[in-house]
Coordinates of C-alpha atoms in Angstrom, one line a residue:
M36 CA 0.0 0.0 0.0
S37 CA 1.4 3.4 -0.9
E38 CA 1.3 6.6 1.2
C39 CA -2.0 7.0 3.1
N40 CA -4.0 9.9 4.6
V41 CA -3.9 9.0 8.3
D42 CA -6.0 12.0 9.2
D43 CA -8.7 10.6 6.9
A44 CA -9.7 14.0 5.6
A45 CA -12.1 12.4 3.1
S46 CA -14.3 10.9 5.8
N47 CA -17.6 12.4 6.8
E48 CA -20.3 11.7 9.3
A49 CA -22.6 10.1 6.7
W50 CA -20.1 7.4 5.8
V51 CA -21.6 3.9 6.2
P52 CA -19.2 1.0 6.9
F53 CA -19.1 -1.6 4.2
K54 CA -20.1 -4.4 6.7
D55 CA -23.4 -2.5 7.1
R56 CA -24.1 -2.2 3.4
P57 CA -26.4 -4.9 2.2
E58 CA -24.8 -5.0 -1.3
W59 CA -21.4 -5.9 0.1
R60 CA -22.4 -8.7 2.4
D61 CA -21.3 -11.4 -0.1
L62 CA -17.7 -10.2 -0.1
K63 CA -15.2 -11.0 2.7
P64 CA -12.7 -8.2 3.3
I65 CA -9.0 -8.9 3.2
P66 CA -7.1 -7.2 6.0
Q67 CA -3.7 -5.7 5.3
D68 CA -0.8 -8.0 6.2
D69 CA 1.8 -6.1 8.2
G70 CA 3.6 -9.3 9.2
P71 CA 3.7 -11.0 12.6
D72 CA 5.7 -8.2 14.4
P73 CA 5.1 -4.8 12.8
V74 CA 7.7 -2.4 14.1
V75 CA 5.9 0.9 13.5
Q76 CA 2.3 0.2 12.8
I77 CA 0.4 3.0 11.0
A78 CA -2.6 4.2 12.9
Y79 CA -5.1 3.9 10.0
S80 CA -8.6 5.2 10.7
E81 CA -11.4 2.7 10.8
Q82 CA -12.8 4.0 7.5
F83 CA -9.5 3.8 5.8
R84 CA -8.8 0.3 7.0
E85 CA -12.2 -1.0 5.9
V86 CA -12.2 0.7 2.5
Y87 CA -8.9 -0.9 1.7
D88 CA -9.8 -4.3 3.1
Y89 CA -12.7 -4.4 0.7
F90 CA -10.5 -3.0 -2.1
R91 CA -8.1 -5.9 -1.6
A92 CA -11.0 -8.2 -1.7
I93 CA -12.3 -7.0 -5.1
I94 CA -8.8 -7.2 -6.6
A95 CA -8.4 -10.8 -5.3
A96 CA -11.8 -11.7 -6.9
D97 CA -10.9 -9.8 -10.1
E98 CA -14.3 -8.1 -9.7
K99 CA -15.0 -5.4 -12.3
S100 CA -18.5 -4.0 -11.5
E101 CA -20.3 -0.8 -10.7
R102 CA -19.8 -1.3 -7.0
A103 CA -16.1 -2.0 -7.5
L104 CA -15.9 1.3 -9.5
S105 CA -17.6 3.1 -6.7
L106 CA -15.2 1.6 -4.2
T107 CA -12.2 2.8 -6.1
K108 CA -13.6 6.3 -5.8
E109 CA -13.8 6.0 -2.1
A110 CA -10.3 4.6 -1.9
A111 CA -9.0 7.4 -4.1
E112 CA -10.6 10.0 -1.9
L113 CA -8.8 8.6 1.1
N114 CA -5.5 8.2 -0.7
P115 CA -5.3 9.9 -4.2
A116 CA -1.6 8.9 -4.5
N117 CA -2.3 5.1 -4.5
Y118 CA -1.2 3.8 -7.9
S119 CA -3.1 0.5 -7.5
V120 CA -6.4 2.2 -7.0
W121 CA -6.2 4.3 -10.2
N122 CA -4.8 1.4 -12.2
Y123 CA -7.7 -0.9 -11.1
R124 CA -10.2 1.9 -11.7
R125 CA -8.9 2.1 -15.3
N126 CA -9.3 -1.6 -15.7
I127 CA -13.0 -1.4 -14.6
L128 CA -13.7 1.6 -16.8
Q129 CA -12.5 -0.4 -19.8
E130 CA -14.3 -3.6 -18.8
L131 CA -17.7 -1.7 -18.3
N132 CA -17.2 0.5 -21.3
K133 CA -17.9 3.6 -19.2
D134 CA -18.4 7.1 -20.4
L135 CA -14.8 8.5 -20.4
K136 CA -16.1 12.1 -20.7
E137 CA -17.7 11.7 -17.3
E138 CA -14.4 10.2 -16.0
L139 CA -12.6 13.3 -17.3
K140 CA -15.0 15.5 -15.4
Y141 CA -14.4 13.4 -12.3
I142 CA -10.6 13.5 -12.5
S143 CA -10.8 17.3 -13.1
Q144 CA -12.4 17.7 -9.7
V145 CA -9.8 15.4 -8.1
I146 CA -6.9 17.3 -9.6
E147 CA -8.3 20.6 -8.5
D148 CA -8.2 19.2 -4.9
N149 CA -4.8 17.5 -5.4
P150 CA -3.0 19.6 -8.0
K151 CA 0.5 18.3 -7.2
N152 CA -0.3 14.6 -7.2
Y153 CA 1.5 12.5 -9.9
Q154 CA -1.0 9.7 -10.0
V155 CA -4.1 11.8 -10.6
W156 CA -2.3 13.6 -13.5
H157 CA -1.2 10.2 -14.9
H158 CA -4.8 9.0 -14.7
R159 CA -6.0 12.0 -16.7
R160 CA -3.3 11.5 -19.3
V161 CA -4.5 7.9 -19.9
I162 CA -8.1 9.0 -20.2
V163 CA -7.2 11.7 -22.7
E164 CA -5.2 9.1 -24.7
W165 CA -8.2 6.8 -24.8
L166 CA -10.5 9.6 -25.8
E167 CA -8.0 11.0 -28.3
D168 CA -9.5 14.4 -27.5
V169 CA -7.6 17.3 -26.0
T170 CA -10.4 19.9 -26.5
D171 CA -10.3 21.1 -22.9
E172 CA -6.8 20.2 -21.9
L173 CA -4.9 23.5 -22.5
K174 CA -7.8 25.4 -20.9
F175 CA -7.7 23.0 -17.9
T176 CA -4.0 23.3 -17.3
E177 CA -4.2 27.1 -17.7
K178 CA -6.8 27.0 -14.9
I179 CA -4.5 25.0 -12.6
L180 CA -1.5 27.2 -13.5
K181 CA -3.5 30.3 -12.5
E182 CA -3.5 28.9 -8.9
D183 CA 0.2 27.9 -9.1
A184 CA 2.2 29.1 -12.0
K185 CA 5.0 26.7 -11.2
N186 CA 3.0 23.5 -10.9
Y187 CA 5.4 20.9 -12.5
H188 CA 2.6 18.3 -13.1
A189 CA 0.4 20.8 -15.0
W190 CA 3.3 22.0 -17.2
Q191 CA 4.3 18.4 -17.9
H192 CA 0.8 17.5 -18.9
R193 CA 0.5 20.6 -21.0
Q194 CA 3.7 19.8 -22.8
W195 CA 2.6 16.2 -23.4
C196 CA -0.7 17.4 -24.9
I197 CA 1.1 19.9 -27.1
Q198 CA 3.5 17.3 -28.5
Q199 CA 1.1 14.4 -28.7
F200 CA -1.6 16.4 -30.5
S201 CA 0.5 19.1 -32.3
L202 CA -1.0 22.1 -30.4
W203 CA 1.9 24.4 -31.0
D204 CA 0.3 27.3 -32.7
Q205 CA -1.0 29.5 -29.8
E206 CA 1.5 28.5 -27.1
L207 CA 4.0 31.4 -27.6
D208 CA 1.1 33.9 -27.2
Y209 CA 0.1 32.2 -23.9
V210 CA 3.7 32.2 -22.6
D211 CA 4.1 35.8 -23.6
R212 CA 1.0 36.7 -21.6
L213 CA 2.3 34.8 -18.6
L214 CA 5.6 36.6 -18.7
K215 CA 4.0 40.0 -19.0
E216 CA 2.0 39.2 -15.9
D217 CA 5.1 37.9 -14.1
L218 CA 8.5 38.3 -15.7
R219 CA 10.1 36.1 -13.0
N220 CA 7.9 33.1 -14.0
N221 CA 10.8 30.6 -14.6
S222 CA 8.3 27.9 -15.8
A223 CA 7.0 30.2 -18.5
W224 CA 10.6 30.9 -19.7
N225 CA 11.2 27.1 -19.8
Q226 CA 8.0 26.7 -21.8
R227 CA 9.1 29.3 -24.3
H228 CA 12.4 27.5 -24.8
F229 CA 10.5 24.2 -25.2
I230 CA 8.2 25.6 -27.8
I231 CA 10.8 27.2 -30.0
K232 CA 13.2 24.3 -29.7
N233 CA 10.4 21.9 -31.0
T234 CA 9.1 24.2 -33.7
T235 CA 11.3 26.7 -35.6
G236 CA 14.5 25.7 -33.7
Y237 CA 17.2 28.3 -32.9
T238 CA 18.3 29.6 -36.2
D239 CA 20.4 32.8 -36.4
E240 CA 17.2 34.8 -37.1
I241 CA 15.3 33.3 -34.2
I242 CA 18.3 33.7 -31.9
K243 CA 18.5 37.4 -32.6
K244 CA 14.8 37.8 -32.0
E245 CA 14.9 35.9 -28.7
L246 CA 18.0 37.7 -27.5
K247 CA 16.1 41.0 -28.0
Y248 CA 13.0 39.5 -26.3
S249 CA 14.9 38.4 -23.2
Q250 CA 17.0 41.6 -23.1
D251 CA 13.8 43.7 -23.1
F252 CA 12.7 41.8 -19.9
I253 CA 16.2 42.1 -18.4
R254 CA 16.2 45.8 -18.7
K255 CA 13.0 45.9 -16.7
A256 CA 14.4 43.7 -13.9
P257 CA 18.2 43.2 -14.2
N258 CA 18.2 40.9 -11.1
N259 CA 15.7 38.5 -12.7
E260 CA 17.8 35.3 -13.0
S261 CA 15.1 33.6 -15.2
A262 CA 15.5 36.0 -18.1
W263 CA 19.3 35.8 -17.9
N264 CA 19.2 32.0 -18.0
Y265 CA 16.9 32.1 -20.9
M266 CA 19.1 34.4 -22.8
K267 CA 22.1 32.1 -22.3
G268 CA 20.0 29.1 -23.0
V269 CA 19.1 30.5 -26.4
L270 CA 22.8 30.3 -27.2
Q271 CA 23.3 26.9 -25.7
E272 CA 24.7 25.4 -28.9
R273 CA 26.5 28.6 -30.0
K274 CA 29.1 30.9 -28.6
L275 CA 28.3 34.1 -26.9
F276 CA 31.0 35.6 -29.0
D277 CA 29.1 34.7 -32.2
F278 CA 26.6 37.4 -31.2
P279 CA 28.7 40.4 -30.1
G280 CA 25.4 42.2 -29.2
V281 CA 25.3 40.2 -26.0
L282 CA 28.5 41.7 -24.6
E283 CA 27.4 45.2 -25.9
F284 CA 24.1 44.7 -24.1
C285 CA 26.0 43.8 -20.9
H286 CA 28.3 46.9 -21.2
E287 CA 25.3 49.1 -21.7
L288 CA 23.8 47.9 -18.4
Y289 CA 27.1 48.0 -16.6
S290 CA 27.7 51.6 -17.7
K291 CA 24.4 52.5 -16.1
Q292 CA 25.8 51.3 -12.7
I293 CA 23.8 48.1 -12.7
R294 CA 25.6 45.5 -10.8
S295 CA 23.4 42.5 -11.0
P296 CA 25.5 39.3 -10.3
F297 CA 23.8 37.7 -13.3
L298 CA 25.0 40.6 -15.5
I299 CA 28.6 40.4 -14.3
A300 CA 28.6 36.6 -14.6
C301 CA 27.5 36.9 -18.2
M302 CA 30.3 39.3 -18.9
I303 CA 32.8 36.9 -17.4
D304 CA 31.4 34.2 -19.6
C305 CA 31.9 36.4 -22.7
Y306 CA 35.5 37.3 -21.7
E307 CA 36.3 33.6 -21.0
E308 CA 35.1 32.7 -24.5
M309 CA 37.3 35.4 -26.0
L310 CA 40.3 34.0 -24.1
E311 CA 39.4 30.5 -25.3
L312 CA 39.3 31.7 -28.9
G313 CA 42.6 33.4 -28.6
K314 CA 41.3 36.9 -29.4
P315 CA 43.6 39.9 -29.4
K316 CA 44.3 41.9 -26.2
K317 CA 44.3 38.7 -24.1
E318 CA 46.0 40.4 -21.2
E319 CA 43.4 43.1 -21.1
T320 CA 40.6 40.6 -21.4
L321 CA 42.0 38.4 -18.6
Q322 CA 42.4 41.5 -16.4
K323 CA 38.7 42.4 -17.0
A324 CA 37.5 38.9 -16.3
T325 CA 39.4 38.5 -13.0
Q326 CA 38.5 42.0 -11.9
L327 CA 34.8 41.2 -12.4
C328 CA 35.3 37.9 -10.5
N329 CA 36.7 39.9 -7.6
E330 CA 33.8 42.4 -7.7
L331 CA 31.4 39.5 -7.3
A332 CA 33.4 37.9 -4.6
E333 CA 33.8 41.0 -2.5
E334 CA 30.6 43.0 -3.2
H335 CA 27.8 41.7 -5.4
D336 CA 27.7 37.9 -4.7
T337 CA 29.5 37.4 -1.4
L338 CA 27.6 34.2 -0.6
R339 CA 29.6 32.6 -3.4
R340 CA 32.8 34.3 -2.7
E341 CA 34.9 31.2 -2.8
Y342 CA 33.5 30.1 -6.1
W343 CA 34.3 33.4 -7.8
Q344 CA 37.8 33.4 -6.2
Y345 CA 38.2 29.9 -7.7
I346 CA 37.1 31.1 -11.1
A347 CA 39.5 34.0 -11.0
R348 CA 42.4 31.7 -10.1
S349 CA 41.4 29.2 -12.8
L350 CA 41.3 31.9 -15.5
A351 CA 44.7 33.3 -14.4
S352 CA 46.2 29.8 -14.3
K353 CA 44.8 28.7 -17.7
Y354 CA 45.4 31.9 -19.6
G355 CA 48.1 33.8 -17.7
A356 CA 51.1 32.0 -19.2
D357 CA 49.8 32.6 -22.7
V358 CA 49.2 36.2 -21.9
S359 CA 52.7 36.8 -20.5
G360 CA 54.1 35.1 -23.6
D361 CA 52.3 37.6 -25.8
S362 CA 53.5 40.6 -23.8

């Protein structure tokens, strides 16, 4: 048995024990076997214990009936994270040829109450696969994301729907709307990268467009790490030096006395690339890079002082000899 709700939040005063329900008198419940000497026995409520005793019984009998379907609902309310309950419920739905649209309505309610539960989202995905209908899926995930913009399960389901059913067309507009509402929405930045990577790809033209897009947001909030990560992610398979506008952009902000650690770190990355490529004025470039490392260590990112001191030493060790040779 997987994790349980010991507090039994799903119980209510009107609940009737199975042993008192006439329609269940023919079935003998199967108690949970905790072994002869359980070390730390879980204090299940009486309702939880009885529901799952009868659930084990219907599995043992391989019963797929209306009452069994109803029982899985009670079991899921008590423990929505139980894989076996949802799996058996799906078996019953198929056996009885139930209305999957109704099941989708039901699981929508369950997810709204348990939005960060993997098993309920998995159940929804299977039902959508069986229906081959995603008419309401983007709208549903949007509703969940309004409550929690970083809900991983909702984003994962949304991405699956988009890929599985080719729903790419309007997604960038949705992401743009989310970022205008909250430019620090890291999940929305990730979604933007996911959409572009799987549609147009990062061509030179797209990269230039996305650099400008991210830089416009960075200007509004230079300390927003998400936008900086996106800008660098756009160039993941390229070199920062291939797009000199990146360093120019950084110089622009730095000249305005902006000292965001993400800005300075990006400048260091640019200078390191220049050193790797053996660009002219290597001594000057190394000096700039190590000076910025020291700024971060001593003023703007002191929590990571040792890291930046290490980077400064590494740069000096790797490129210092070459520099002195050129002097």
